[in-house]
Short mmCIF file of C-alpha atoms in Angstrom, two decimals:
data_model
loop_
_atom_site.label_atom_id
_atom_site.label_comp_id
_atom_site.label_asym_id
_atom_site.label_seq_id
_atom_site.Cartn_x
_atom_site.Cartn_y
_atom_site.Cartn_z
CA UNK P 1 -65.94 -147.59 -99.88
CA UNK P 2 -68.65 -145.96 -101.86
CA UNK P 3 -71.57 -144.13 -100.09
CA UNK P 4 -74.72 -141.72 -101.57
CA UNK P 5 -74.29 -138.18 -100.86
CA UNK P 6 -77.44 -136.58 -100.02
CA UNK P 7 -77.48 -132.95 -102.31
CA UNK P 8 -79.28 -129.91 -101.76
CA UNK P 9 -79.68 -129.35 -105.45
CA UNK P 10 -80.30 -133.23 -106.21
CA UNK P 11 -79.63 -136.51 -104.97
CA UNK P 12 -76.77 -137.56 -106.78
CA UNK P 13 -74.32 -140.77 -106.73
CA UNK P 14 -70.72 -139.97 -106.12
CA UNK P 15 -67.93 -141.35 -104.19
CA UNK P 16 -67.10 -139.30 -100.98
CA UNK P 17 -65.17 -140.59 -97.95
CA UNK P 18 -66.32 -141.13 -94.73
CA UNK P 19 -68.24 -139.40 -91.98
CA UNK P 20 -67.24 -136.86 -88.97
CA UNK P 21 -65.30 -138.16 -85.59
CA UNK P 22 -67.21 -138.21 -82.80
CA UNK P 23 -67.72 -135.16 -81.13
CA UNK P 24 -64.61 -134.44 -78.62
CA UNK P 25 -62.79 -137.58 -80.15
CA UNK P 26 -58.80 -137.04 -79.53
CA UNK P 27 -57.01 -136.75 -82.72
CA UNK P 28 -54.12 -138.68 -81.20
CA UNK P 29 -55.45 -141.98 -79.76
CA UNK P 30 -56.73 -143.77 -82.66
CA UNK P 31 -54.79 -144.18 -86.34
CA UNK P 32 -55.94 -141.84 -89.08
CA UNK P 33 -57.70 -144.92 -90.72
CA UNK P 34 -59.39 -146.57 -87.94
CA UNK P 35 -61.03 -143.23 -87.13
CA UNK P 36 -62.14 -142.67 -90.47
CA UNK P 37 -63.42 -146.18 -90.50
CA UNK P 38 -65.05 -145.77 -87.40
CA UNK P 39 -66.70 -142.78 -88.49
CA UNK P 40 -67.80 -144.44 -91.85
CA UNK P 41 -69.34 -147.49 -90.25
CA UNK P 42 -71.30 -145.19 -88.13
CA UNK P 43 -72.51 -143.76 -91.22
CA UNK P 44 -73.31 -145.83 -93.38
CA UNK P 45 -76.46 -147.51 -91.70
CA UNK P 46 -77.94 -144.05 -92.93
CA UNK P 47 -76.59 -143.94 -96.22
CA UNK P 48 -76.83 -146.64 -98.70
CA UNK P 49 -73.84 -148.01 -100.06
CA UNK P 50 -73.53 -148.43 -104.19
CA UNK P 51 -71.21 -148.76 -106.81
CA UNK P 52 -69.94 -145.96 -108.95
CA UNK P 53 -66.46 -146.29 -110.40
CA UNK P 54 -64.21 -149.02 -110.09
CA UNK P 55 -62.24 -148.85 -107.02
CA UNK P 56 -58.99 -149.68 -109.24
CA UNK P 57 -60.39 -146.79 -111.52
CA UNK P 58 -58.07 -143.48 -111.12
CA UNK P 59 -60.23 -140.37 -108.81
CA UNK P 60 -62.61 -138.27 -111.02
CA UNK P 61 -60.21 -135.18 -110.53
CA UNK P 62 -57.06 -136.33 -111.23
CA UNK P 63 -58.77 -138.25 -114.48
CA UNK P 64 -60.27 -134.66 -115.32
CA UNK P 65 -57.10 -132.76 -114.59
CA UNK P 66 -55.32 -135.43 -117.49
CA UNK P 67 -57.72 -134.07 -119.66
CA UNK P 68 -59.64 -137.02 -119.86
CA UNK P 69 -63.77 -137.71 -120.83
CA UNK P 70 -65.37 -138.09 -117.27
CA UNK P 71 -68.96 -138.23 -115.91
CA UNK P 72 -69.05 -134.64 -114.27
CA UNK P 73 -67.00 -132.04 -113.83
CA UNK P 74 -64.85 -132.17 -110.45
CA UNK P 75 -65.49 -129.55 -107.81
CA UNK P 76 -62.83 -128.53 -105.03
CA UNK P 77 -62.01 -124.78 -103.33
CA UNK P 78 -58.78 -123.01 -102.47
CA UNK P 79 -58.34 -122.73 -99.18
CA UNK P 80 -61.07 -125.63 -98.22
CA UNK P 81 -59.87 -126.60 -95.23
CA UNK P 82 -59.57 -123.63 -92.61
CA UNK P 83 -61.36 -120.72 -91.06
CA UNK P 84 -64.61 -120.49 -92.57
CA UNK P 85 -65.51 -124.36 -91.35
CA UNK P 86 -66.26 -125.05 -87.50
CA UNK P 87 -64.57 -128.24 -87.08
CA UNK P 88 -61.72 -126.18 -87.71
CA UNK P 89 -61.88 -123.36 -85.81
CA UNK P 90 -62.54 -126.06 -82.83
CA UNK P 91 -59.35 -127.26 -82.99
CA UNK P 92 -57.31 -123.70 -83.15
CA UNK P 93 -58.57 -123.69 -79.30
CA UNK P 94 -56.50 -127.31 -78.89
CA UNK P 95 -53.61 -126.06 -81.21
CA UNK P 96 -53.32 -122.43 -81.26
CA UNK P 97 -50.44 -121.86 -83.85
CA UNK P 98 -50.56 -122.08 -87.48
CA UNK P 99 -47.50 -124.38 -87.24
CA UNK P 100 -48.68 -126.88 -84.80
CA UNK P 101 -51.63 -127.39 -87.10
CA UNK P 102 -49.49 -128.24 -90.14
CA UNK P 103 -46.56 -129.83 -89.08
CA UNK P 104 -48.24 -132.21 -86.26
CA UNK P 105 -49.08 -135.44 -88.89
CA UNK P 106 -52.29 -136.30 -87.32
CA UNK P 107 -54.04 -132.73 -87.09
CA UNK P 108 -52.75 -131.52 -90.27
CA UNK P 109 -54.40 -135.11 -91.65
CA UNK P 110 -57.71 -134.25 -89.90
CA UNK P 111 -57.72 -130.76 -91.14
CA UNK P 112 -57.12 -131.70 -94.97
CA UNK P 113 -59.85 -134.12 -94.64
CA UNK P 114 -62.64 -131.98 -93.38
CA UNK P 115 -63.48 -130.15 -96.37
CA UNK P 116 -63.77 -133.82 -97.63
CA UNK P 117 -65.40 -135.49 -95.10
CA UNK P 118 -68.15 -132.49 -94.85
CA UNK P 119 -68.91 -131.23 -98.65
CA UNK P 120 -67.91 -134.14 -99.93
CA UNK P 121 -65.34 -132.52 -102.63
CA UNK P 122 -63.36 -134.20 -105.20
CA UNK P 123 -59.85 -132.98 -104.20
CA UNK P 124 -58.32 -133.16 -100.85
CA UNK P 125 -55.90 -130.67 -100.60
CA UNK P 126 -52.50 -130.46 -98.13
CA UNK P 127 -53.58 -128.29 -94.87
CA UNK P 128 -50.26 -126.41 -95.42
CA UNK P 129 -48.53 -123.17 -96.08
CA UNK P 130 -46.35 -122.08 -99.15
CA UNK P 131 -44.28 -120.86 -96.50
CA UNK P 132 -43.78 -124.32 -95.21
CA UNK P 133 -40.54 -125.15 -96.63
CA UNK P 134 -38.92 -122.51 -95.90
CA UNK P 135 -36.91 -123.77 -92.49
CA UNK P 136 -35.69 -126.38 -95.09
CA UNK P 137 -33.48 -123.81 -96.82
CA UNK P 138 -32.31 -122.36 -93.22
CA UNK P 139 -35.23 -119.81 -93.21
CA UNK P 140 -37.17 -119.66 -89.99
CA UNK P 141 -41.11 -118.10 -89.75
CA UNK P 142 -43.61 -117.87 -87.64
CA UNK P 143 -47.73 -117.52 -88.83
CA UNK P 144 -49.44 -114.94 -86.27
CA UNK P 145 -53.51 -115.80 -86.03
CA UNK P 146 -54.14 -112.23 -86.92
CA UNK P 147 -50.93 -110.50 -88.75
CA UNK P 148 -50.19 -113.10 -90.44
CA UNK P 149 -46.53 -114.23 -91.65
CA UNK P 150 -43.16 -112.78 -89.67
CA UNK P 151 -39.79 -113.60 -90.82
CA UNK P 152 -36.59 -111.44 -90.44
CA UNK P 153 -36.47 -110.03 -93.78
CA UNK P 154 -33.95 -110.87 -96.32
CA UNK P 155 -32.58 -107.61 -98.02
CA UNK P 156 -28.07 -107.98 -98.15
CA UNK P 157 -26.20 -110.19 -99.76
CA UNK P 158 -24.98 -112.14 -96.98
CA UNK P 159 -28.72 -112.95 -95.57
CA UNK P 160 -29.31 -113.97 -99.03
CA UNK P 161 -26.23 -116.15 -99.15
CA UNK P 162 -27.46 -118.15 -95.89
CA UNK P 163 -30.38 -119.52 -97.72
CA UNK P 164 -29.34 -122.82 -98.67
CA UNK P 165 -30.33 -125.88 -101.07
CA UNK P 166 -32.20 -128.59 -98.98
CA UNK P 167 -30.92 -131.54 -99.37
CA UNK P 168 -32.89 -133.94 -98.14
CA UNK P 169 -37.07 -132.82 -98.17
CA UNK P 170 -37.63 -136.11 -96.32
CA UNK P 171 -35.56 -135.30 -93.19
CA UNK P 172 -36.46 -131.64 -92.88
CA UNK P 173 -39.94 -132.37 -94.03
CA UNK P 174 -41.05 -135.56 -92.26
CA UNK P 175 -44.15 -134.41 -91.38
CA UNK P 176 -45.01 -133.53 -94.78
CA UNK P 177 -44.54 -137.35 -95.75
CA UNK P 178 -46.48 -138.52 -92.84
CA UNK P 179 -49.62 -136.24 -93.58
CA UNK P 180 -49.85 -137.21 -97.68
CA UNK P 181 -49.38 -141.00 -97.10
CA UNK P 182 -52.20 -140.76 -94.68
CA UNK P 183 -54.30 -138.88 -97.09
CA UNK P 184 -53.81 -141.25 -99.48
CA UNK P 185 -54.80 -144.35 -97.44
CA UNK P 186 -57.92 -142.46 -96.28
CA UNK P 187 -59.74 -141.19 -99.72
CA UNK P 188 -58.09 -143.79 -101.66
CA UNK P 189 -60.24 -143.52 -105.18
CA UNK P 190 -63.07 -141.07 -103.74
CA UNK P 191 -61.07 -138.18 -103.73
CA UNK P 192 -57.76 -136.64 -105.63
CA UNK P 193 -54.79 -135.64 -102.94
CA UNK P 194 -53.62 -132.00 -104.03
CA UNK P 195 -50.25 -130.71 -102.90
CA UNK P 196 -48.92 -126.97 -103.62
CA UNK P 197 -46.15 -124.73 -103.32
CA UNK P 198 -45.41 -121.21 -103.77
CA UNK P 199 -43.35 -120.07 -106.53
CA UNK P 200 -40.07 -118.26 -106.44
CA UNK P 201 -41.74 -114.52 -106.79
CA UNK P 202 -44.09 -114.98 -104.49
CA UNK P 203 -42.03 -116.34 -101.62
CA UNK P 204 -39.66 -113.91 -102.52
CA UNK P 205 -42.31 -111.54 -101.64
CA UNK P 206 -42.45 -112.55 -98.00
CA UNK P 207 -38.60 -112.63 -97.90
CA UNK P 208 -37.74 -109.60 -98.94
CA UNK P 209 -41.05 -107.94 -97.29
CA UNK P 210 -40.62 -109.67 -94.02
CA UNK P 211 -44.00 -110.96 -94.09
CA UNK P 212 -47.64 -110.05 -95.62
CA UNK P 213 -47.46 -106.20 -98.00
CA UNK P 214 -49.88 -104.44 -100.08
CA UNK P 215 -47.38 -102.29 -101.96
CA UNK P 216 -44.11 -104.24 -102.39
CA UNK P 217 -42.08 -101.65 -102.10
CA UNK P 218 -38.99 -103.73 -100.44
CA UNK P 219 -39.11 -106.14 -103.08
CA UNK P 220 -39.35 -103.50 -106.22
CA UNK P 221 -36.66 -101.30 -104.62
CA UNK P 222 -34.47 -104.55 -105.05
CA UNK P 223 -35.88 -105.14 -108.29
CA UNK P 224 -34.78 -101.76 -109.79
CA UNK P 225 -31.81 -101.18 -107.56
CA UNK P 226 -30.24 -104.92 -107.06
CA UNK P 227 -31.55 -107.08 -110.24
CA UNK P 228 -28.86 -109.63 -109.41
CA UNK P 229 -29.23 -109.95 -106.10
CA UNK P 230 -32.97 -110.71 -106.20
CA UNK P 231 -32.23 -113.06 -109.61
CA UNK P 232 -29.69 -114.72 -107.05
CA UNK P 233 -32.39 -114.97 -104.67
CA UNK P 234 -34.96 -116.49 -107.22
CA UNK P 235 -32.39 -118.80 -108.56
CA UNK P 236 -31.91 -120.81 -105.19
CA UNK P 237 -36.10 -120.45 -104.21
CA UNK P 238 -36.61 -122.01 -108.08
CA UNK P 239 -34.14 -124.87 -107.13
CA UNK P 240 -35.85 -125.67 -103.71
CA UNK P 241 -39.35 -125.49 -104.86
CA UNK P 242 -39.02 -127.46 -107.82
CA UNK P 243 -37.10 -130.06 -105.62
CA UNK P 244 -39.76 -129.71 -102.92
CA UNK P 245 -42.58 -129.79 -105.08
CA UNK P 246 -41.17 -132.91 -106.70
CA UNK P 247 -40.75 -134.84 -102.88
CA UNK P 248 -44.50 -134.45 -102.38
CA UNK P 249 -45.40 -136.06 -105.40
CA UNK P 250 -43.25 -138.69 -104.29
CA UNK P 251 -45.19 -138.94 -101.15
CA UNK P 252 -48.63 -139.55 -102.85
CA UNK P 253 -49.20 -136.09 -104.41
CA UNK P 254 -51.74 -136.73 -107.28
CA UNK P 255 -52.05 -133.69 -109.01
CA UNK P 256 -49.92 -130.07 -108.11
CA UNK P 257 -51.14 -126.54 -107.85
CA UNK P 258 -48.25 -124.04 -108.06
CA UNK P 259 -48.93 -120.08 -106.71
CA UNK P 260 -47.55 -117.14 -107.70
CA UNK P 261 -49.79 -115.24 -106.17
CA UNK P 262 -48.51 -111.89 -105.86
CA UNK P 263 -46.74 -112.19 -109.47
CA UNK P 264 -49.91 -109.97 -110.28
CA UNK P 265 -48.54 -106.91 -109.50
CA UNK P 266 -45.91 -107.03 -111.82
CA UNK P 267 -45.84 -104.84 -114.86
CA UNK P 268 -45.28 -106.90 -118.05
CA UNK P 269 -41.65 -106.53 -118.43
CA UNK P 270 -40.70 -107.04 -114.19
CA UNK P 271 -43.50 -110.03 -114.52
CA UNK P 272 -41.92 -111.59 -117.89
CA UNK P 273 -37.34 -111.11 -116.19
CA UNK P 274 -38.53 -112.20 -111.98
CA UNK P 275 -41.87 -114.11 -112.50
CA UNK P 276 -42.16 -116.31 -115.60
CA UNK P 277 -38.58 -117.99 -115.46
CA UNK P 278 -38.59 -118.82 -112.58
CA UNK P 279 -42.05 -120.51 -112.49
CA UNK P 280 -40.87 -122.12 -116.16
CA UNK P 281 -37.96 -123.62 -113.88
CA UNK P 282 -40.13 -125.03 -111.45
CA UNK P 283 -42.75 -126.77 -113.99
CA UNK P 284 -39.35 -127.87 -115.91
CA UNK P 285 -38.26 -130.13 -112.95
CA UNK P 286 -41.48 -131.26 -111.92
CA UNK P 287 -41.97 -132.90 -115.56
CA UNK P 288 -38.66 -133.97 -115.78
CA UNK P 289 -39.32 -136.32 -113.08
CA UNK P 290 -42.99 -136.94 -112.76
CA UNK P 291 -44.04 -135.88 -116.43
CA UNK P 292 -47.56 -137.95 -115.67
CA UNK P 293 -48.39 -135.21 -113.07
CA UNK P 294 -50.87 -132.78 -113.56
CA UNK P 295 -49.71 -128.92 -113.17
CA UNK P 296 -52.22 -126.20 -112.27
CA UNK P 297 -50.93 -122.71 -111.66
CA UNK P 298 -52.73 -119.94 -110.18
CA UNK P 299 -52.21 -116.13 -109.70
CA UNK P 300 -54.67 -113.35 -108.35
CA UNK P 301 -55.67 -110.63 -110.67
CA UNK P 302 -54.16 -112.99 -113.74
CA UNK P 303 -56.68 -111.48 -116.40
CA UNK P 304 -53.39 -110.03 -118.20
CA UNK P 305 -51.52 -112.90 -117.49
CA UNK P 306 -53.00 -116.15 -119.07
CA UNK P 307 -51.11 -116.38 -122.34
CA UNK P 308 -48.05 -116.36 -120.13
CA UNK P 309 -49.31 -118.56 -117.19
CA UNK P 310 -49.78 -120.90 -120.27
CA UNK P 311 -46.66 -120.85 -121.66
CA UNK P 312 -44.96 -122.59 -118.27
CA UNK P 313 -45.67 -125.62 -119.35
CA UNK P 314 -48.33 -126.49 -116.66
CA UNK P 315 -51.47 -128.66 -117.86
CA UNK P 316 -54.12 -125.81 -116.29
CA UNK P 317 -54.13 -122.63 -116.17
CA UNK P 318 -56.92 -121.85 -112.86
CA UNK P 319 -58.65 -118.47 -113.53
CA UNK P 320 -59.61 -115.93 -111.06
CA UNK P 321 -63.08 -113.98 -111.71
CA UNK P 322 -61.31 -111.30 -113.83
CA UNK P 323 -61.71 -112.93 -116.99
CA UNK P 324 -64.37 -115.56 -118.50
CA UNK P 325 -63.88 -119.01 -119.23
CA UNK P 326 -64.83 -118.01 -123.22
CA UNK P 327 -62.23 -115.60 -122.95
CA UNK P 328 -59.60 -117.78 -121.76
CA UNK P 329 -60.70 -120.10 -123.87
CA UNK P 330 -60.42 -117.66 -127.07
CA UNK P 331 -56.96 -116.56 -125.74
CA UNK P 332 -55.15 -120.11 -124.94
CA UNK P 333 -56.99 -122.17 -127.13
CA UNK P 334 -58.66 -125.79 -125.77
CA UNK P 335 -56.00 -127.81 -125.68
CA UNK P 336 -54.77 -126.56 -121.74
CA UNK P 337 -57.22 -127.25 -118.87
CA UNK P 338 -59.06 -124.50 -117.19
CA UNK P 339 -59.80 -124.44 -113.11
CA UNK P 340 -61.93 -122.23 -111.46
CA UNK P 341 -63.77 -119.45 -111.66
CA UNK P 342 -66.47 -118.31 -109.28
CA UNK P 343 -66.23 -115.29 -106.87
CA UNK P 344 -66.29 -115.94 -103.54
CA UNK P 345 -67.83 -113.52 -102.67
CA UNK P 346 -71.12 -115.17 -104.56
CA UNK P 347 -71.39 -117.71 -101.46
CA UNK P 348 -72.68 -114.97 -99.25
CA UNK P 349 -75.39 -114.32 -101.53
CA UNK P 350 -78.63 -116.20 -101.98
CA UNK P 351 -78.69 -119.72 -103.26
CA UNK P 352 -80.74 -119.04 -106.69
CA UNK P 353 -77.29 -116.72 -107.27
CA UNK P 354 -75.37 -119.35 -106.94
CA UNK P 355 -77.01 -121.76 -108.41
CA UNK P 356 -76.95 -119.40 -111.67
CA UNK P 357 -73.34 -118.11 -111.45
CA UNK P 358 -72.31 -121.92 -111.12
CA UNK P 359 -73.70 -123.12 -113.90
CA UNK P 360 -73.27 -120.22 -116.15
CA UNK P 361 -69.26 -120.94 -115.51
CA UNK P 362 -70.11 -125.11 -116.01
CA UNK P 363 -71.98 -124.76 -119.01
CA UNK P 364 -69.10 -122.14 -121.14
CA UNK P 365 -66.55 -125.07 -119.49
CA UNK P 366 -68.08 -127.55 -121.29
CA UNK P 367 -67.67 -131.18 -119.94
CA UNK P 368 -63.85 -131.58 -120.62
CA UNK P 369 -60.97 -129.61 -119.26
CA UNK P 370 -62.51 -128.17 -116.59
CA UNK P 371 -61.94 -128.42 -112.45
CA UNK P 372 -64.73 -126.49 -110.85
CA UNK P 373 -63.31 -123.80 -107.93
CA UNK P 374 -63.36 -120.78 -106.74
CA UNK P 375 -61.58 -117.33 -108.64
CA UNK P 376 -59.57 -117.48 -105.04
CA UNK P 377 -59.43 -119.19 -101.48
CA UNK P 378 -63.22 -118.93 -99.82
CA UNK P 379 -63.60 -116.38 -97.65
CA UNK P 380 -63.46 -117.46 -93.53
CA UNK P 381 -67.00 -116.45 -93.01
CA UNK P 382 -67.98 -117.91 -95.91
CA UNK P 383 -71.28 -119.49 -94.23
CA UNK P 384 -70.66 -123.51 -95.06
CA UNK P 385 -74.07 -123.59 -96.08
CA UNK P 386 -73.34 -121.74 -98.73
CA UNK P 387 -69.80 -123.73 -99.57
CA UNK P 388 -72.16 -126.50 -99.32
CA UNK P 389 -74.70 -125.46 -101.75
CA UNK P 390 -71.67 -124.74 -104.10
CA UNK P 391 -70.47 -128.06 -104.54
CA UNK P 392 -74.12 -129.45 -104.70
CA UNK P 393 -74.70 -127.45 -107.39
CA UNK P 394 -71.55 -128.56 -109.47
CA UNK P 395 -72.14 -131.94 -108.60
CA UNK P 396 -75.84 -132.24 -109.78
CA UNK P 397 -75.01 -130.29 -112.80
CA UNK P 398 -75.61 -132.72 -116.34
CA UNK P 399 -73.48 -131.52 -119.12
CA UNK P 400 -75.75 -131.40 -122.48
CA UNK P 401 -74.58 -134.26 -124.98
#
């Protein structure tokens, strides 16, 4: 169903799904879809229904992300659904650990939708960690509220030998099935369901670190001192994540974002032996098998990096604020999609900045090959006023003919 989204900029006509639950409604007691029916029946004697795309018609993002013509340019943020919104900060008091969030179907379901539900953006993204698969390959974590990721780090040859190749992403993942089917049968056309992982560098990263690092020190001493045993390590992650990404397109993914987010700090020559193969093997066996899927990848503090992000194979390339769409544009040509590229850090000024920052990145994007986001995840006290006002913005904005 189809329903008028009141904007701050404009009143515009687009497809968004449903409304809030009730305050205080248990996540539990009700199926996904009757709540969000509930919710949407409640809503809709205030909002006018009307027609906008054909409900057999593909969602705006995923047609964008194909590279297709489309009526406005689709807006979603990294990082969406968690701190910075109230709804979600509510339920860290029900479900205090990262993990139960993510891996219990119906709250993970909830979570991914809110961003939805309350901005009204085109993609709904997996609530989920890159780190999620990891207990899949025989790698336990744990997500602290304030420290972030712990895991036993991963520095000898033997720990490195007990990471495994998953065999079966349904059984060790079922939750992960449970949550994206839902998703699907909840936006149906309104929205585009997003799935990610993190590539091979990155979560090698957390392995070899033991958790969150400004430096990388652990990692580079392997780098210079062991090249084969991190390769060996890269090898296996490259294998699993291609596999893994693969199994949630099979569960409803519509388009994938792939991170390498910490690939950044690589000089040119460390980025181009432990970084770019690696990601190239993980793009390689997501198109072997689901060629029709759009690829975005992402890395912070990319400005050097496009050319090669390009290269992968992916169908976008998402920018962080470093570098200009013209530039990137200049650089990797207009045949690869773009994503991105505000600052966050724009949404805690005043709304005429916004307003002109957005559309100063909308109107060098042009109307074609472009996903409107953030440069990275928003902020958590991001004001959602603000996030709001963002996506208005993008989603009043009229591309000159």
């Amino acid at each position: 169903m189809f329903v008028l989204k009141a904007s701050a900029a404009a009143l515009a006509v687009l497809p968004v799904v449903a409304a809030f639950l009730p305050s205080g409604a248990p996540l539990g007691g009700l199926a996904a879809g009757a709540r969000l029916n509930t919710g949407l029946m409640a809503r809709s004697a205030t909002r006018p229904s009307v027609l906008a795309t054909s409900m057999a018609e593909d969602p705006l993002l995923l047609r964008a992300a194909r590279g297709e013509e489309v009526e406005r340019t689709p807006v979603w943020m990294m990082r969406q659904a968690g701190r910075h919104m109230k709804v979600y900060r509510d339920l860290v008091a029900k479900y205090p650990t990262f993990r139960e969030r993510s891996e219990i179907p119906e709250v993970s379901t909830e979570i991914s939708l809110q961003p939805v539900k309350q901005y009204g953006v085109d993609g709904c993204i997996l609530f989920s960690d890159i780190l999620t698969p990891l207990p899949g390959m025989g790698v336990e974590f744990d997500i602290k509220e304030k420290a972030g990721p712990k895991l036993p780090p991963l520095r000898t040859q033997d720990a490195i030998d007990k990471i495994k190749v998953c065999g079966d992403w349904g059984e060790a993942m079922p939750f992960v099935k449970e949550t994206l089917g839902d998703l699907r049968k909840e936006v149906g056309t309104s929205a585009t369901v997003l799935g990610f992982v993190g590539l091979p560098y990155t979560l090698a990263t957390y392995l070899v670190e033991g958790g969150t690092s400004k430096e990388y020190l652990e990692i580079k001493k392997m780098m210079y001192s062991e090249p084969k045993l991190l390769h060996k390590m890269l090898a296996v992650l490259a294998e699993n994540i291609g596999n893994y990404a693969c199994f949630q397109i099979d569960c409803g993914v519509q388009v994938i974002q792939i991170f390498d987010s910490w690939a950044g700090s690589l000089s040119p020559e460390d980025y181009d032996e432990f970084a770019f193969p690696y990601q190239k093997m993980v793009v390689d066996a997501i198109k072997k098998h689901h060629p029709e899927t759009p690829v975005i990848i992402y890395i912070a503090k990319s400005g050097a990096l496009i050319e090669r992000m390009a290269k992968t194979g992916v169908d976008i390339v998402s920018l962080d604020w470093t570098v200009s769409i013209d530039e990137a544009r200049k650089r990797i040509g207009d045949k690869i999609g773009l994503q991105g590229n505000l600052d966050p850090a724009i949404l805690y000024g005043p709304k005429e900045v916004i307003k002109e920052r957005t559309e100063a990145i909308l109107k060098m994007a042009g109307p074609r090959n472009h996903v409107m986001n953030l440069g990275h995840g928003i902020e958590a006290t991001t004001p959602e006023d603000a996030a709001q006002y963002f996506v208005d913005v993008v989603q009043a904005y009229k591309h000159k003919a």
